[in-house]
Short mmCIF file of N, CA and C in Angstrom, two decimals:
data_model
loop_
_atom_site.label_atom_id
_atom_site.label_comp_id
_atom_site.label_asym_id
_atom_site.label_seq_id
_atom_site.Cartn_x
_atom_site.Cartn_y
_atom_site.Cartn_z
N UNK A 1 -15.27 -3.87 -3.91
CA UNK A 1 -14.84 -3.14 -2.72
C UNK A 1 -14.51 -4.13 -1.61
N UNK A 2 -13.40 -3.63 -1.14
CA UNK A 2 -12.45 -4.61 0.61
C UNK A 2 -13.67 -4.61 1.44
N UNK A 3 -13.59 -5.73 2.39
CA UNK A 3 -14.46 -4.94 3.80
C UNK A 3 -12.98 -4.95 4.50
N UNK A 4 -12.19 -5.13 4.31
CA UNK A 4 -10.82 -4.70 5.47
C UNK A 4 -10.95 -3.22 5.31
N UNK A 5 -11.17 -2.86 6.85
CA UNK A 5 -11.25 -1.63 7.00
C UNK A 5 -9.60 -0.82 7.31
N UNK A 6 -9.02 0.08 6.54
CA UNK A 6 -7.78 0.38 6.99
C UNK A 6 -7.80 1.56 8.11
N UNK A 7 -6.58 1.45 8.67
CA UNK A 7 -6.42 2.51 10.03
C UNK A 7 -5.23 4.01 9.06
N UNK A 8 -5.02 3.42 8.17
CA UNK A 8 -4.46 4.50 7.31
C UNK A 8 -4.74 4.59 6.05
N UNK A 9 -5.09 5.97 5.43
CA UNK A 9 -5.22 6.01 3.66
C UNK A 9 -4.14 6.57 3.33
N UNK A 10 -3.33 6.21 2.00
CA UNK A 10 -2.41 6.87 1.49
C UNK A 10 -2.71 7.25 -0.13
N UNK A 11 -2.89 8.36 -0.52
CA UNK A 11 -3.28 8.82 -1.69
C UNK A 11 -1.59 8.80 -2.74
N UNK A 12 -1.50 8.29 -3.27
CA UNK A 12 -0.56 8.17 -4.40
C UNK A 12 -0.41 8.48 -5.79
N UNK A 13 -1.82 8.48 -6.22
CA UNK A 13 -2.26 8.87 -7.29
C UNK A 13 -1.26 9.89 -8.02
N UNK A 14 -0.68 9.80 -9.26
CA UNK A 14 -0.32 10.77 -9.80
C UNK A 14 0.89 10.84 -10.15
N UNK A 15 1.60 10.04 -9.09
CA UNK A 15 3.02 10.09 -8.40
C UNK A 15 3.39 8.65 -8.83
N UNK A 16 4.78 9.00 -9.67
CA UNK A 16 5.66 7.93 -10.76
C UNK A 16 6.69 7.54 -9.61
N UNK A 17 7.15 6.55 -9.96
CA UNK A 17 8.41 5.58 -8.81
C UNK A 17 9.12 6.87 -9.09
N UNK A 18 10.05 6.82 -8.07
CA UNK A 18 10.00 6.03 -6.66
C UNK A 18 8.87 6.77 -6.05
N UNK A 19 8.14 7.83 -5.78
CA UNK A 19 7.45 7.96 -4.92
C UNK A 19 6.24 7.23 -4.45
N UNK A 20 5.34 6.35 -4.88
CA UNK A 20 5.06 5.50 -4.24
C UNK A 20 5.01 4.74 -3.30
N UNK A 21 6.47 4.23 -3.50
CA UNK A 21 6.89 3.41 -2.43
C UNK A 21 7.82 3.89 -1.42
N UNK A 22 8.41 5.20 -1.74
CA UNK A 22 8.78 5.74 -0.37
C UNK A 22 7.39 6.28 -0.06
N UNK A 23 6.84 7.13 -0.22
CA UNK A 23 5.92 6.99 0.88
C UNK A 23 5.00 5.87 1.23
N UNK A 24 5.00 4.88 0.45
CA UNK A 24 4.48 3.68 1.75
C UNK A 24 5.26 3.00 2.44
N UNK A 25 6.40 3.07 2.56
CA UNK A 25 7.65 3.02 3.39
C UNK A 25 7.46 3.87 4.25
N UNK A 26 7.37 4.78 4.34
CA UNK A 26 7.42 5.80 5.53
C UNK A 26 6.02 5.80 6.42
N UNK A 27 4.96 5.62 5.50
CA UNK A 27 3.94 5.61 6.02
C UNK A 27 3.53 4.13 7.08
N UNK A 28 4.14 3.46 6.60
CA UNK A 28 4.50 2.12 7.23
C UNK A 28 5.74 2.22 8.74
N UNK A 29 6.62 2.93 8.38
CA UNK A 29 7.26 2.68 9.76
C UNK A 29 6.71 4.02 10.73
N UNK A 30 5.56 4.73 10.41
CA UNK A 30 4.96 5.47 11.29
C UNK A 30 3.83 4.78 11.69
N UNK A 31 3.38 3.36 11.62
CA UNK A 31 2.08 2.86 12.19
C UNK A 31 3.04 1.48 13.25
N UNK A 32 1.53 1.47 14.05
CA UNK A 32 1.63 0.69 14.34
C UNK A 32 1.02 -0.97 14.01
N UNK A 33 1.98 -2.08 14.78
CA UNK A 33 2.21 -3.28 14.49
C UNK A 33 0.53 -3.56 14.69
N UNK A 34 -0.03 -4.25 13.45
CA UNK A 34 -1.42 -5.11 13.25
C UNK A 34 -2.06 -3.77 12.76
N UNK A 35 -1.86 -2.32 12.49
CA UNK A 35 -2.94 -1.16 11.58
C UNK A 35 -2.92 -1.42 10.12
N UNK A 36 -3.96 -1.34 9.36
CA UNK A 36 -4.02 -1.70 8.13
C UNK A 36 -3.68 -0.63 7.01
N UNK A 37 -2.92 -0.13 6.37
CA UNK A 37 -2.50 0.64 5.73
C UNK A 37 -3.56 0.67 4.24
N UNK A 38 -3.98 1.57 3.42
CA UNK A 38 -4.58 1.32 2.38
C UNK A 38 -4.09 2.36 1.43
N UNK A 39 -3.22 2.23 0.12
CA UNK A 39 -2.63 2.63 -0.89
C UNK A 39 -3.51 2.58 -1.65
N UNK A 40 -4.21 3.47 -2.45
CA UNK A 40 -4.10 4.22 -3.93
C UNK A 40 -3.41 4.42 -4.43
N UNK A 41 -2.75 3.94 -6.05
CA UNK A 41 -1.44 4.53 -6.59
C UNK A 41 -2.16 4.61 -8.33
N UNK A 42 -1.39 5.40 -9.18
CA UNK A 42 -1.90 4.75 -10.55
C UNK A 42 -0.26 4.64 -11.27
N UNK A 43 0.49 4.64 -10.76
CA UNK A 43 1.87 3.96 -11.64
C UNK A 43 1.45 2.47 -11.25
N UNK A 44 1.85 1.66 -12.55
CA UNK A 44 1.58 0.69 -13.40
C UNK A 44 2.96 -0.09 -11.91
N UNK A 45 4.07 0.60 -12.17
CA UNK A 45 5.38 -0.23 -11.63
C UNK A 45 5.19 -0.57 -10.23
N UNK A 46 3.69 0.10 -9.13
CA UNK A 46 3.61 -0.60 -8.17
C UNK A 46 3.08 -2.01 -7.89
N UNK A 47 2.58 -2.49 -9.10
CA UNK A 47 2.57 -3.90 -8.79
C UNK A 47 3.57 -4.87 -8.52
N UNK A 48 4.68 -4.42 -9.12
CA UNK A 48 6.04 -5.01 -8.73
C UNK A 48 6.78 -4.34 -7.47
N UNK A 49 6.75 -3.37 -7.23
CA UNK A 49 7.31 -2.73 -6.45
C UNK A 49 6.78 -2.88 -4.72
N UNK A 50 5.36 -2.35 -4.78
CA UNK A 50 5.08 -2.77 -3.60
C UNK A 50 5.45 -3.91 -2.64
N UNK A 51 5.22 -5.09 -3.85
CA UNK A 51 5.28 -6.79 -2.87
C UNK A 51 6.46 -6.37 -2.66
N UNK A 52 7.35 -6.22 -3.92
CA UNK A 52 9.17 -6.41 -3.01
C UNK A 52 9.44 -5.49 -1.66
N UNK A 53 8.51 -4.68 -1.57
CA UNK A 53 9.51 -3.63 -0.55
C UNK A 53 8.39 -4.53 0.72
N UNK A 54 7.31 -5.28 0.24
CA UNK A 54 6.89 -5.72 1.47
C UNK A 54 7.60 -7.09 2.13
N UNK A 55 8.34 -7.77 0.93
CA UNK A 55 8.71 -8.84 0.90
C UNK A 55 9.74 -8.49 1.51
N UNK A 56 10.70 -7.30 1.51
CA UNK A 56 11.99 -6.80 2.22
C UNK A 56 12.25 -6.92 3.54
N UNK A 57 10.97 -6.06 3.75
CA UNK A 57 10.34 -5.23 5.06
C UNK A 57 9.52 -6.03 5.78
N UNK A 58 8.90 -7.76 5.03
CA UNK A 58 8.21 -8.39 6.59
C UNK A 58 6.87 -8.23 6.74
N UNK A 59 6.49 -6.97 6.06
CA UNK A 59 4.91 -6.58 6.35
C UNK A 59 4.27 -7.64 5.38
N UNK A 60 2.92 -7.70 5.48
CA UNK A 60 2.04 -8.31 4.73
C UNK A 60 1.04 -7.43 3.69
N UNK A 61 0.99 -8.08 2.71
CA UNK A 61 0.03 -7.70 1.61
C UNK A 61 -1.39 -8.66 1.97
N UNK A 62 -2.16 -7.84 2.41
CA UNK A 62 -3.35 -8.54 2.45
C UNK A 62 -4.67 -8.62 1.23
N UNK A 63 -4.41 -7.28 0.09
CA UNK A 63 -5.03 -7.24 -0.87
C UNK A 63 -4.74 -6.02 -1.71
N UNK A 64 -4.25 -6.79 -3.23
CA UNK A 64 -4.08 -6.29 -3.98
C UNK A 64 -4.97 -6.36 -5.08
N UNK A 65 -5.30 -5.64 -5.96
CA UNK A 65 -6.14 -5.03 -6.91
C UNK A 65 -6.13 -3.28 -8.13
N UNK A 66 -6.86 -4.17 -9.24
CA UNK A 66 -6.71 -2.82 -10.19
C UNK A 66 -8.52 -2.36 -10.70
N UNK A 67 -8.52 -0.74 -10.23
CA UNK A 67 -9.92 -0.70 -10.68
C UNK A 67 -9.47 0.71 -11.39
N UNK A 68 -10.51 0.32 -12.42
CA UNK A 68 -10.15 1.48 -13.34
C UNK A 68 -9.12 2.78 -13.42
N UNK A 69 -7.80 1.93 -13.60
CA UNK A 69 -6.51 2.56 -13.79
C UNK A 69 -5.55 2.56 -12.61
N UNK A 70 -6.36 2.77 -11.01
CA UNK A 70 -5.84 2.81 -10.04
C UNK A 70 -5.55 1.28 -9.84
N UNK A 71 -3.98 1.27 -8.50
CA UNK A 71 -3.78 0.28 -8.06
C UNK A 71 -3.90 0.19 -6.53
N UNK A 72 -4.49 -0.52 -5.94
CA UNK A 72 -5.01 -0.67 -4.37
C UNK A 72 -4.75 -1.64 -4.10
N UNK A 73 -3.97 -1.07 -2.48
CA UNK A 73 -2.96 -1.95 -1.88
C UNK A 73 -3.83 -1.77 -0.41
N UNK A 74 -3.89 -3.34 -0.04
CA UNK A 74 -3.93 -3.10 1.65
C UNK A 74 -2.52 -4.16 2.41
N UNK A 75 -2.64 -3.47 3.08
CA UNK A 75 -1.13 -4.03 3.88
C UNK A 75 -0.83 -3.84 5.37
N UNK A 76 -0.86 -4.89 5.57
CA UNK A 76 -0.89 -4.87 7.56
C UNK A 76 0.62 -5.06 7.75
N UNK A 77 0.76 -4.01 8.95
CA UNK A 77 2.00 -3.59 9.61
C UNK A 77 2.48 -4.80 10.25
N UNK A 78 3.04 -5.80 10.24
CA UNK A 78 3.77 -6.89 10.83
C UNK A 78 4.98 -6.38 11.92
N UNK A 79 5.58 -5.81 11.28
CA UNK A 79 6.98 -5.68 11.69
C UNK A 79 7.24 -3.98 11.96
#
């Protein structure tokens, strides 16, 4: 378990690309700059997916991880 505490949870679970990453896209340009965003997902394809759209977009990946099936993302709003 993180001790980065996030200022947002996003439940993903369940939900095959693209939805994932539009909603952490969206959920991302509704925070503000330095809030820590925290993703739950269990599609496999957000390990690739996430970094690129963060790598696009500027924001930071501060911790990524897989626990039993789920994938958990924390990610601070940069930009």
């Amino acid at each position: 378990m993180s001790d980065i505490k996030p200022d947002v949870t996003l439940n993903c679970k369940g939900l095959n690309c693209p939805m994932p990453l539009i909603k952490t896209k969206k959920a991302l340009d509704s925070m503000e700059i330095g809030q820590i965003l925290f993703v739950e997902a269990t599609d496999a394809g957000t390990k690739a997916d996430i970094p690129a759209l963060l790598k696009r977009t500027g924001n930071e990946l501060l911790e990524m991880r897989e626990e039993k099936g789920e994938f958990l993302y924390y990610i601070k709003k940069v930009i």
